XYZ file of C-alpha atoms in Angstrom:
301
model
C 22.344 179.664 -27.748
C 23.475 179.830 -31.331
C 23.140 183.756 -31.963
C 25.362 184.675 -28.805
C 29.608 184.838 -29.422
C 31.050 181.553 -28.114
C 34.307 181.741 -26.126
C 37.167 180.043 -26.006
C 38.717 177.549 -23.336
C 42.356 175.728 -22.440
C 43.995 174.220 -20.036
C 48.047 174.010 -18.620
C 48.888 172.317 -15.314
C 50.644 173.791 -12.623
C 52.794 172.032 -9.784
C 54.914 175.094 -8.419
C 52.985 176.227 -5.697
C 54.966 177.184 -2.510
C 51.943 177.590 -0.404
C 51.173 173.759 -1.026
C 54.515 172.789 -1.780
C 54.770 169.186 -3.847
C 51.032 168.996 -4.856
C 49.970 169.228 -8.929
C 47.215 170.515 -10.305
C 45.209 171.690 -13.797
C 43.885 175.094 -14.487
C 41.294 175.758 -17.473
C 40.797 178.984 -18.375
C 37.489 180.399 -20.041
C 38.157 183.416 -22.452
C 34.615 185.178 -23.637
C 34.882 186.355 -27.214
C 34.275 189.475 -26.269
C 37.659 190.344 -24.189
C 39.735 192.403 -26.600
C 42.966 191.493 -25.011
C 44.166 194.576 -23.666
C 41.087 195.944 -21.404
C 41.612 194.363 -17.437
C 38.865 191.432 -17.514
C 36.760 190.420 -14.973
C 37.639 187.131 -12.669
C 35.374 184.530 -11.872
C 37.273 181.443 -9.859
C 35.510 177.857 -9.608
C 37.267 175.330 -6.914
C 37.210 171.475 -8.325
C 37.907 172.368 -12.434
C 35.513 174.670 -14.503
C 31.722 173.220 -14.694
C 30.570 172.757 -18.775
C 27.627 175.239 -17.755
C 29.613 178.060 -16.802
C 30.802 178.641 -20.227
C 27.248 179.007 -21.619
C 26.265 180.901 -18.980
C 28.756 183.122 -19.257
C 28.096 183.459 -23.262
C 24.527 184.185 -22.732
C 25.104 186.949 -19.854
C 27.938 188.347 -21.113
C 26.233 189.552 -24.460
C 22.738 190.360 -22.648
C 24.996 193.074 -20.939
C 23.786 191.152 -17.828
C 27.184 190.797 -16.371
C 30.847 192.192 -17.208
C 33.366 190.770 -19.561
C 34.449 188.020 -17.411
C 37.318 185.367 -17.706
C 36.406 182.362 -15.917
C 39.520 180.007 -14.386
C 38.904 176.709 -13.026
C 41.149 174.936 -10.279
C 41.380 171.617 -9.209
C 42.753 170.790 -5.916
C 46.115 169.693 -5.417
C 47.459 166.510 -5.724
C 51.009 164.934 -4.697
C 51.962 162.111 -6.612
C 52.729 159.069 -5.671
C 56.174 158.101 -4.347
C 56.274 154.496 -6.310
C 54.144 152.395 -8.554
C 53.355 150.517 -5.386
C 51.905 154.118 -3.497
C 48.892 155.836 -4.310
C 48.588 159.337 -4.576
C 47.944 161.744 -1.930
C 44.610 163.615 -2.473
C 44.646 167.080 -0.955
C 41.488 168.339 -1.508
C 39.739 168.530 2.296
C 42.821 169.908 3.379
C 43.415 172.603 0.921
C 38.905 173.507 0.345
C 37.650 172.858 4.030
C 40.150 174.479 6.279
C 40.293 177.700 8.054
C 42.542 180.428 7.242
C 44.436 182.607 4.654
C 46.573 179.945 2.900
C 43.825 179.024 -0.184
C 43.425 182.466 -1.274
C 47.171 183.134 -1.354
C 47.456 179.820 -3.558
C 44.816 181.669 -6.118
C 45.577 185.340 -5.689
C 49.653 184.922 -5.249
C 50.554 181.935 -7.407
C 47.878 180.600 -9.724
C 46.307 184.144 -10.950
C 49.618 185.266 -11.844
C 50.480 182.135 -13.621
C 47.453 182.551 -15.738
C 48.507 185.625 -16.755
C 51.259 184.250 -18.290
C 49.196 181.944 -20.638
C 47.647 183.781 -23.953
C 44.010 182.313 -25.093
C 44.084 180.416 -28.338
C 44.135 183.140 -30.667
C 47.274 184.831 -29.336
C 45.006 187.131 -27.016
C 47.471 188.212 -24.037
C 45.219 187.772 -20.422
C 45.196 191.004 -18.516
C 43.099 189.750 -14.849
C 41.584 192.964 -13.171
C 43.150 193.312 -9.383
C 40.092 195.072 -8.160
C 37.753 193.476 -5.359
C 34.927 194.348 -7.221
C 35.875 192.724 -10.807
C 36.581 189.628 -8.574
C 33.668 186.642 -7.980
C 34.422 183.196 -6.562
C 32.754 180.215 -6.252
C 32.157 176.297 -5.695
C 30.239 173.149 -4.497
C 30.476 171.097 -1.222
C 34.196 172.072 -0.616
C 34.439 173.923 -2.971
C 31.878 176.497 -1.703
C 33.557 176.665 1.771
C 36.568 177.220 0.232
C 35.545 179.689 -2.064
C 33.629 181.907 0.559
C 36.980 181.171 2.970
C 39.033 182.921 0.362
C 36.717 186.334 -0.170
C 36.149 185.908 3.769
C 40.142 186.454 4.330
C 40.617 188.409 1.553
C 37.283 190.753 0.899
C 39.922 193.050 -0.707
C 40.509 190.529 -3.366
C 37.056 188.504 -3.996
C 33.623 190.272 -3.003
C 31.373 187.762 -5.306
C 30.643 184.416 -3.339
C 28.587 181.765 -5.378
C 28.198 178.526 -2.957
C 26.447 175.374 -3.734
C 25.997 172.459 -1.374
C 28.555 174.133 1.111
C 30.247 172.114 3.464
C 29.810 174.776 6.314
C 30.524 171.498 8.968
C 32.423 170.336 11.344
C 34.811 168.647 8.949
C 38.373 171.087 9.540
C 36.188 173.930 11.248
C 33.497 175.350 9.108
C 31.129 174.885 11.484
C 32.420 178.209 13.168
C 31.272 180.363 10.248
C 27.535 180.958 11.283
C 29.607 182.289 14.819
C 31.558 184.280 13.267
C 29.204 185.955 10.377
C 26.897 187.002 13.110
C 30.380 188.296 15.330
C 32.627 190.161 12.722
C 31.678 193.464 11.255
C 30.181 193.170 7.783
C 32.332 193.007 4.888
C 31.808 194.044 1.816
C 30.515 190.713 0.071
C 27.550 189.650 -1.782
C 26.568 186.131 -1.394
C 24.418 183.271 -2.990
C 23.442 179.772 -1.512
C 21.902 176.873 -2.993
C 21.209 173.733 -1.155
C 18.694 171.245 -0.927
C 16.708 169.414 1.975
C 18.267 165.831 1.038
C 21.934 167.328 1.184
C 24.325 165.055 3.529
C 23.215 164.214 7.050
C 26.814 162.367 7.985
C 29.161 162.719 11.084
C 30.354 165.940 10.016
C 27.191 167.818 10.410
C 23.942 168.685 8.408
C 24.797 170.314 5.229
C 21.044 171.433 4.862
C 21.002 172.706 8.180
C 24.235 174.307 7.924
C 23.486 176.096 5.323
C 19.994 177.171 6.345
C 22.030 178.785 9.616
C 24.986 180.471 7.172
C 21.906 182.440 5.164
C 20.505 183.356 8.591
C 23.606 184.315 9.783
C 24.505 186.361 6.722
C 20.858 187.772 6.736
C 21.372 189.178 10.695
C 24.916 190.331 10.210
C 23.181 192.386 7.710
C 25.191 191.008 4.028
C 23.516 191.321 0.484
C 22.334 187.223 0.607
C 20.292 185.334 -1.940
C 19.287 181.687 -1.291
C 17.558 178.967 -3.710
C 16.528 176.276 -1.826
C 14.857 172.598 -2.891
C 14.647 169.232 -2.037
C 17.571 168.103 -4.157
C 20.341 166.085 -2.456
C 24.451 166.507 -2.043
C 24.756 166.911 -6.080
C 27.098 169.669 -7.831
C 25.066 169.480 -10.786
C 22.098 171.249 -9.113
C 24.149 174.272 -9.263
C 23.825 174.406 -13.193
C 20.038 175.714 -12.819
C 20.672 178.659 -10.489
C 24.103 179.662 -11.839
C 22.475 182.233 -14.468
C 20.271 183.490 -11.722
C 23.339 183.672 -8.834
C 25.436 185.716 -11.469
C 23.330 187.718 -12.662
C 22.362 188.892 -8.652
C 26.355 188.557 -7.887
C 27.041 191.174 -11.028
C 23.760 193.249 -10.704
C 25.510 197.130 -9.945
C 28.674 196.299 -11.494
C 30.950 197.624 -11.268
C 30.086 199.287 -7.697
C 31.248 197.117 -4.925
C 29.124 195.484 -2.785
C 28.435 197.237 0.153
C 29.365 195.701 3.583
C 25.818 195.905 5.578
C 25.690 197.867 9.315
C 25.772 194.525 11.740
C 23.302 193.113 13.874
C 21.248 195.387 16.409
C 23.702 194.759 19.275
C 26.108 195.350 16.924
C 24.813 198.740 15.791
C 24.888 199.851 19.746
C 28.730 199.381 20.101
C 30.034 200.673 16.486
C 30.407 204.243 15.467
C 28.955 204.277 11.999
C 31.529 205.149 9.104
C 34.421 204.590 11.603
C 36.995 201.814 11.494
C 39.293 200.593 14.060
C 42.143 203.013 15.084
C 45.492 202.511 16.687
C 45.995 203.751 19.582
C 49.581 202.635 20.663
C 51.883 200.344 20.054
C 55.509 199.153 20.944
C 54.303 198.117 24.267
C 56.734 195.676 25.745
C 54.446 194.182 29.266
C 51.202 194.173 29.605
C 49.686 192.321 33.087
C 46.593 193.105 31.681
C 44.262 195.720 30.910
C 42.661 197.542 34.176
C 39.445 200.112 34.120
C 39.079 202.656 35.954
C 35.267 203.785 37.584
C 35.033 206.509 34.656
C 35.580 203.418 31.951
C 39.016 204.366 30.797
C 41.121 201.639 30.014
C 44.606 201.201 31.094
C 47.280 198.925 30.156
């Protein structure tokens, strides 16, 4: 819209990651004319580059007070060059976005975050990134969505915004395992929104409708803040453009309180104390056969 402030944008390439060591890659960075350059911004992370509409999104939102100052970073997936004109590259994408564990959100919170902060936006403004979970919102399509909602599910400390579009939550490196373990984890504290569409892939890695019809149950029983927006569109990132204003401004809405993680499921509820985390109760232990009860209940190792 012409009577909002327009931000800013730039790009720098980085190829020093240690987490996936020999691989390239370019980072854009979105600056909204409203960051003043000193003032911790808000982060918003997008796997496979930065989309044209979240710019004009963010310009809209951002001066209807509908959402926080937010700086928006875009990250393609790695690459590692090719060896000789006669090689091809090696693309690194499914193994970076659809794989389990920790490793993706170290690459963004350990190596690329910092190295934005480094950059300055084009009018000299230095880049101050908040570190709290609650300034923090990822996101991303097909891959890019499982590996986005990978990264805040590892590190809920770090990202507690998930905005996933056409997630690949199949059997491709394990995602199918995520309805499991939603419904089998306590609750964290993470605020979700899905978009998918009834003519999404149907392949040998799984049903992406399906799949993501059984994350938003999931999410719903384990009790998480979840909004969906469902249609009959097919395995397309740019479907994403139509629901983004809507998915931030329910990611942001209660800014800057932090989501809240919900109670569980029913069964659950019977075996948690409410308010109580896990505790330590020993340690150092060098043996264990095994862990033996007694008739009263009491465990023994």
């Amino acid at each position: 819209q012409p009577d909002v402030p327009k931000g800013s944008s730039f790009s720098f390439p980085f190829a020093k990651s240690k987490v996936f060591p020999g691989t390239s890659r370019t980072v854009t960075v979105w600056v909204p004319a409203q960051y003043d350059g000193q003032t911790p911004a808000c982060v918003y992370v997008n796997q496979d580059g930065l989309p044209g509409y979240v710019g004009p999104a963010f310009e809209k939102l951002i001066a209807a007070k509908e959402m926080p100052v937010t700086i928006a970073i875009g990250v393609t997936p790695g690459v590692v060059p090719a060896a000789s004109k006669d090689a091809l590259p090696r693309f690194n994408r499914s193994f970076e976005y659809d794989g389990l564990g920790d490793a993706y959100a170290r690459l963004i919170l350990d190596e690329v975050l910092p190295e934005v902060e480094k950059q300055t936006a084009k009018d000299g403004r230095k880049l101050v990134l908040s570190k709290k979970g609650t300034d923090r919102a990822i996101g991303g399509a097909s891959s890019g969505a499982i590996a986005a909602f990978t990264a805040a599910w590892e590190r809920p400390d770090a990202f507690s915004r998930v905005f996933s579009t056409i997630g690949t939550y199949v059997g491709l490196r394990g995602g199918d395992v995520y309805p499991t373990l939603v419904r089998k984890f306590e609750p964290k504290p993470l605020r979700v929104y899905l978009q998918d569409g009834s003519n999404d892939l149907n392949i040998y890695g799984g049903d992406w409708w399906m799949a993501n019809l059984t994350m938003e149950r999931a999410l719903t029983f384990a009790g998480y803040e979840v909004k969906h927006s469902w249609n009959e569109g097919g395995h397309n990132g740019g479907l994403a453009a139509g629901v983004f204003p809507e998915a931030m401004q329910f990611l942001w809405k209660d800014w800057p309180e932090l989501p809240k993680a919900g109670k569980g499921s029913a069964q659950m509820q019977e075996l948690l104390i409410p308010g109580e985390g896990w505790k330590l109760v020993g340690e150092g232990y060098k043996f264990t056969e095994g862990p033996a009860t007694n008739a009263r209940g009491e465990v023994y190792f």
